[in-house]
XYZ file of C-alpha atoms in Angstrom:
337
model
C 55.706 -50.234 12.856
C 56.019 -49.089 16.463
C 59.169 -47.690 18.003
C 61.850 -50.037 19.294
C 61.494 -51.131 22.894
C 64.334 -49.763 25.015
C 66.087 -50.670 28.238
C 64.282 -47.744 29.879
C 60.916 -49.196 28.859
C 61.754 -52.508 30.518
C 62.945 -50.748 33.674
C 59.710 -48.738 33.861
C 57.535 -51.804 33.287
C 59.363 -53.807 35.975
C 59.580 -50.755 38.268
C 63.344 -51.181 38.709
C 66.446 -49.245 37.710
C 68.145 -49.552 34.331
C 71.209 -51.025 36.028
C 69.027 -53.762 37.513
C 67.713 -54.647 34.069
C 71.272 -54.674 32.721
C 72.360 -57.000 35.544
C 69.585 -59.451 34.699
C 70.421 -59.380 30.984
C 74.106 -60.018 31.746
C 73.126 -62.818 34.130
C 74.900 -61.166 37.052
C 75.247 -63.672 39.917
C 74.140 -61.248 42.667
C 70.660 -60.560 41.286
C 67.789 -61.696 43.517
C 65.568 -64.356 41.954
C 62.462 -62.221 42.476
C 64.143 -59.341 40.629
C 65.208 -61.661 37.816
C 61.664 -62.981 37.387
C 60.160 -59.475 37.387
C 62.587 -58.179 34.760
C 62.252 -61.258 32.558
C 58.479 -60.925 32.692
C 58.751 -57.307 31.544
C 61.140 -58.313 28.746
C 58.715 -60.999 27.570
C 55.689 -58.691 27.766
C 57.306 -55.840 25.842
C 59.189 -58.053 23.375
C 62.514 -56.432 24.215
C 65.570 -57.784 22.401
C 68.908 -56.753 23.978
C 71.572 -55.476 21.602
C 74.785 -57.511 21.535
C 76.926 -54.389 21.950
C 75.012 -53.368 25.037
C 75.342 -56.797 26.564
C 79.072 -56.850 26.062
C 80.065 -53.328 27.094
C 81.088 -54.515 30.522
C 83.564 -57.032 29.053
C 84.752 -54.726 26.272
C 83.504 -57.183 23.639
C 80.763 -56.924 21.070
C 80.360 -60.567 20.012
C 81.130 -59.488 16.433
C 83.848 -61.108 14.290
C 85.202 -59.738 11.013
C 85.898 -62.097 8.091
C 87.984 -60.725 5.208
C 88.029 -62.818 2.017
C 89.125 -62.026 -1.551
C 86.065 -62.527 -3.729
C 82.425 -63.490 -3.191
C 82.107 -64.331 -6.909
C 84.261 -67.420 -6.338
C 81.971 -70.190 -5.034
C 84.781 -71.449 -2.793
C 84.839 -68.192 -0.834
C 81.051 -67.873 -0.852
C 80.761 -71.366 0.642
C 83.531 -70.588 3.150
C 81.726 -67.422 4.254
C 78.465 -69.334 4.660
C 80.249 -71.932 6.788
C 81.870 -69.200 8.884
C 78.507 -67.539 9.517
C 77.136 -70.865 10.782
C 80.228 -71.534 12.921
C 80.057 -68.075 14.467
C 76.371 -68.539 15.189
C 77.118 -71.835 16.948
C 79.637 -69.977 19.117
C 77.195 -67.181 19.969
C 78.989 -64.693 17.711
C 77.972 -62.655 14.689
C 80.030 -62.308 11.532
C 80.834 -59.172 9.545
C 82.094 -60.149 6.074
C 84.233 -57.903 3.884
C 85.605 -58.427 0.369
C 89.185 -57.417 -0.427
C 89.084 -58.059 -4.209
C 92.715 -59.301 -4.196
C 93.789 -55.653 -3.788
C 96.766 -54.825 -1.589
C 95.282 -51.635 -0.153
C 92.088 -53.409 0.905
C 94.066 -56.223 2.485
C 96.140 -53.637 4.346
C 92.958 -52.049 5.615
C 91.674 -55.438 6.737
C 94.926 -56.252 8.526
C 95.034 -52.925 10.392
C 93.913 -53.475 13.984
C 92.282 -50.048 14.148
C 90.080 -50.881 11.182
C 88.212 -53.659 13.018
C 85.610 -51.195 14.232
C 83.199 -52.948 16.586
C 84.594 -56.419 15.871
C 86.399 -58.371 18.576
C 88.847 -59.948 16.109
C 89.630 -60.802 12.502
C 89.578 -64.007 10.441
C 91.614 -63.160 7.361
C 92.212 -64.985 4.062
C 95.014 -62.902 2.475
C 96.023 -63.164 -1.164
C 98.644 -60.471 -1.884
C 99.791 -58.849 1.368
C 103.023 -60.307 2.749
C 103.574 -61.767 6.190
C 105.764 -58.891 7.375
C 102.966 -56.401 6.776
C 100.392 -58.604 8.483
C 102.659 -58.940 11.504
C 103.378 -55.212 11.641
C 99.752 -54.116 11.274
C 97.883 -56.548 13.453
C 98.910 -55.181 16.868
C 97.356 -57.157 19.711
C 93.968 -57.699 18.081
C 92.917 -61.377 17.868
C 93.735 -62.701 14.392
C 93.296 -66.032 12.612
C 94.754 -66.536 9.134
C 93.242 -68.819 6.487
C 94.567 -70.452 3.331
C 97.892 -70.857 1.551
C 99.179 -67.296 1.327
C 100.522 -66.722 4.834
C 103.112 -68.905 6.564
C 103.189 -66.900 9.804
C 103.775 -69.121 12.794
C 103.334 -66.318 15.326
C 99.537 -66.313 14.912
C 96.823 -68.958 14.743
C 96.521 -70.242 11.191
C 94.265 -72.699 9.381
C 96.279 -73.527 6.296
C 95.699 -75.443 3.075
C 98.358 -77.803 1.711
C 97.849 -77.020 -1.948
C 100.961 -78.959 -2.988
C 99.549 -82.156 -1.493
C 96.066 -81.456 -2.860
C 97.211 -80.847 -6.439
C 99.612 -83.802 -6.229
C 96.692 -86.076 -5.268
C 94.527 -84.694 -8.082
C 97.243 -85.203 -10.692
C 98.063 -88.679 -9.408
C 94.382 -89.596 -9.794
C 94.567 -88.700 -13.497
C 97.703 -90.797 -13.843
C 96.123 -93.715 -11.989
C 93.260 -93.600 -14.471
C 95.692 -94.293 -17.308
C 96.146 -90.701 -18.499
C 99.712 -89.876 -19.520
C 99.571 -86.630 -21.512
C 98.522 -84.074 -18.936
C 98.097 -80.321 -19.001
C 97.367 -77.875 -16.199
C 95.099 -74.839 -16.400
C 95.365 -72.021 -13.894
C 98.557 -69.935 -13.991
C 96.719 -66.893 -12.646
C 98.223 -63.541 -13.624
C 96.106 -61.488 -11.199
C 95.692 -61.897 -7.472
C 97.265 -64.621 -5.398
C 100.451 -66.071 -6.991
C 101.153 -68.283 -3.977
C 98.235 -70.658 -4.419
C 99.117 -70.927 -8.110
C 102.738 -71.793 -7.412
C 101.826 -74.467 -4.849
C 99.233 -76.107 -7.093
C 101.655 -76.053 -9.993
C 104.356 -77.568 -7.769
C 102.075 -80.468 -6.808
C 101.171 -81.046 -10.458
C 104.803 -81.231 -11.568
C 105.796 -83.367 -8.577
C 103.252 -86.050 -9.509
C 104.443 -86.020 -13.131
C 108.070 -86.259 -12.049
C 107.306 -89.244 -9.809
C 105.687 -90.946 -12.805
C 108.647 -90.157 -15.059
C 106.545 -87.844 -17.241
C 106.497 -84.240 -18.407
C 103.495 -82.022 -19.039
C 102.006 -82.291 -22.522
C 101.888 -78.502 -22.836
C 102.763 -75.392 -20.837
C 100.641 -74.441 -17.838
C 98.183 -72.052 -19.437
C 98.017 -68.485 -18.137
C 94.652 -67.111 -17.055
C 93.664 -63.771 -15.565
C 91.400 -65.416 -13.010
C 89.965 -68.796 -12.059
C 86.644 -68.560 -13.897
C 84.644 -70.732 -16.302
C 85.502 -68.330 -19.122
C 89.228 -68.621 -18.424
C 88.981 -72.416 -18.325
C 87.204 -72.547 -21.661
C 89.634 -70.115 -23.282
C 92.607 -72.158 -22.086
C 91.267 -75.321 -23.712
C 90.674 -73.462 -26.977
C 94.262 -72.175 -26.905
C 95.703 -75.622 -26.242
C 93.724 -77.214 -29.055
C 94.555 -74.386 -31.477
C 98.245 -74.872 -30.610
C 97.896 -78.580 -31.540
C 98.778 -79.746 -28.034
C 97.763 -83.389 -27.639
C 96.468 -84.202 -24.159
C 94.236 -86.785 -22.504
C 94.002 -85.310 -19.008
C 93.441 -81.806 -17.619
C 94.238 -80.728 -14.085
C 92.485 -77.472 -13.269
C 93.502 -75.246 -10.358
C 89.859 -74.935 -9.302
C 86.426 -76.255 -10.198
C 85.279 -73.200 -12.155
C 88.199 -73.616 -14.555
C 87.294 -77.298 -14.883
C 83.650 -76.558 -15.680
C 84.723 -74.094 -18.373
C 87.231 -76.598 -19.735
C 84.579 -79.315 -20.096
C 82.322 -76.879 -21.948
C 85.065 -76.020 -24.454
C 85.949 -79.688 -24.947
C 82.328 -80.423 -25.862
C 82.346 -77.579 -28.391
C 85.475 -79.053 -29.962
C 83.839 -82.495 -30.166
C 86.082 -84.055 -27.536
C 84.294 -86.329 -25.089
C 84.794 -86.228 -21.323
C 86.052 -88.619 -20.039
C 86.454 -90.843 -23.118
C 88.900 -88.518 -24.891
C 89.980 -86.235 -22.048
C 89.679 -86.615 -18.286
C 89.158 -83.452 -16.228
C 89.624 -82.804 -12.514
C 89.335 -79.640 -10.416
C 89.757 -78.498 -6.808
C 87.267 -77.187 -4.192
C 84.247 -79.500 -4.625
C 81.826 -76.647 -5.250
C 78.166 -77.582 -5.505
C 77.955 -76.993 -9.275
C 80.331 -79.888 -9.919
C 77.805 -82.425 -8.661
C 75.292 -81.298 -11.295
C 77.614 -80.916 -14.287
C 77.354 -83.320 -17.194
C 79.434 -85.354 -16.752
C 79.737 -84.848 -13.026
C 83.060 -83.288 -12.082
C 85.842 -85.085 -10.236
C 87.463 -82.793 -7.696
C 89.395 -82.435 -4.467
C 87.158 -81.773 -1.461
C 88.506 -79.146 0.953
C 86.625 -79.195 4.250
C 85.407 -75.603 4.461
C 83.091 -76.285 7.402
C 85.996 -77.698 9.414
C 88.087 -74.681 8.457
C 85.375 -72.252 9.547
C 84.718 -73.954 12.888
C 88.435 -74.159 13.686
C 88.907 -70.485 12.805
C 86.088 -69.455 15.150
C 87.456 -71.736 17.876
C 90.912 -70.236 17.566
C 89.562 -66.697 17.703
C 87.477 -67.511 20.778
C 90.585 -69.043 22.363
C 92.482 -65.790 21.867
C 89.652 -63.762 23.369
C 89.712 -65.967 26.449
C 93.498 -66.219 26.662
C 95.428 -63.570 24.670
C 98.704 -65.286 25.564
C 97.697 -68.709 24.225
C 100.215 -70.551 22.059
C 99.438 -70.112 18.322
C 98.240 -73.240 16.510
C 99.168 -74.195 12.944
C 96.454 -76.394 11.424
C 96.011 -77.957 7.987
C 92.562 -78.430 6.481
C 91.471 -82.021 5.730
C 90.984 -82.870 2.051
C 90.083 -85.903 -0.027
C 89.571 -87.025 -3.599
C 85.987 -87.035 -4.922
C 86.107 -89.195 -8.055
C 83.159 -88.708 -10.400
C 82.355 -89.252 -14.071
C 84.810 -86.729 -15.565
C 87.833 -88.911 -14.760
C 86.502 -92.392 -15.423
C 89.003 -94.775 -17.004
C 88.858 -94.975 -20.814
C 87.352 -98.187 -22.097
């Protein structure tokens, strides 16, 4: 492989100065058309590809955006990151993704303005850091917050109404004739705020129907298939009678359905199951999984738009948005015959 073509190589080929090449690359308005054609011809001949940092030195921007999310192992966050990469690409930006692992120190590092490195701003999905620390650490760097954890109104935020989402999911189970409901997902590690909101929506729907949960909300370390399966085993071993399961996310729901099959309980005939997130795996489960769709592509595009807005106008008024969601009813919650 040959050496990388440089700005100097283009200048020599076009017989112009390096500053002239830079002016053409940056589309400077005062460049003569003949100069522009000569430089572009040299760029095409040599196969030169300008570096984003070099192109943006004059404006103090790099075109890079940092995205900090808790955990790539969760399909929700993996799909969100993929959507953010596409949204950034549409906006002519490039995304740097970092994983915070639900650890306070890593979230502090992400929130620190000085830790952005070459990035122009930060899109941040916090899980444990509090709003006061985010506010104190962010300085003047462009920041967009995602998800349920933060309620800051002083910055742009794309939030998720988990109370409304879990209320709608629980109400769907009730509308299907299920009356003895349990919830899986009282996470003991990581973000307690999402848990509390999803539990609040679950209990609100039961209260409106004049019902109580069939068993306690089961504690899990994380929202994984294994935790979902273990929770079902514990409920059955404790002789809890239930005909509907609301799971705090889709992975828990997939694990729950697996454990129900092992215990010879049919889904949905004996027990209906619903999750949240509408991850791709749910479409291919057997039975297919009912869930609450959260529009991750909308979230990603709005986050990029808000960050770009701040770069253009640092004094712009912060926006507080809520992500669209909807019920996706599939086989796992069909009405019993």
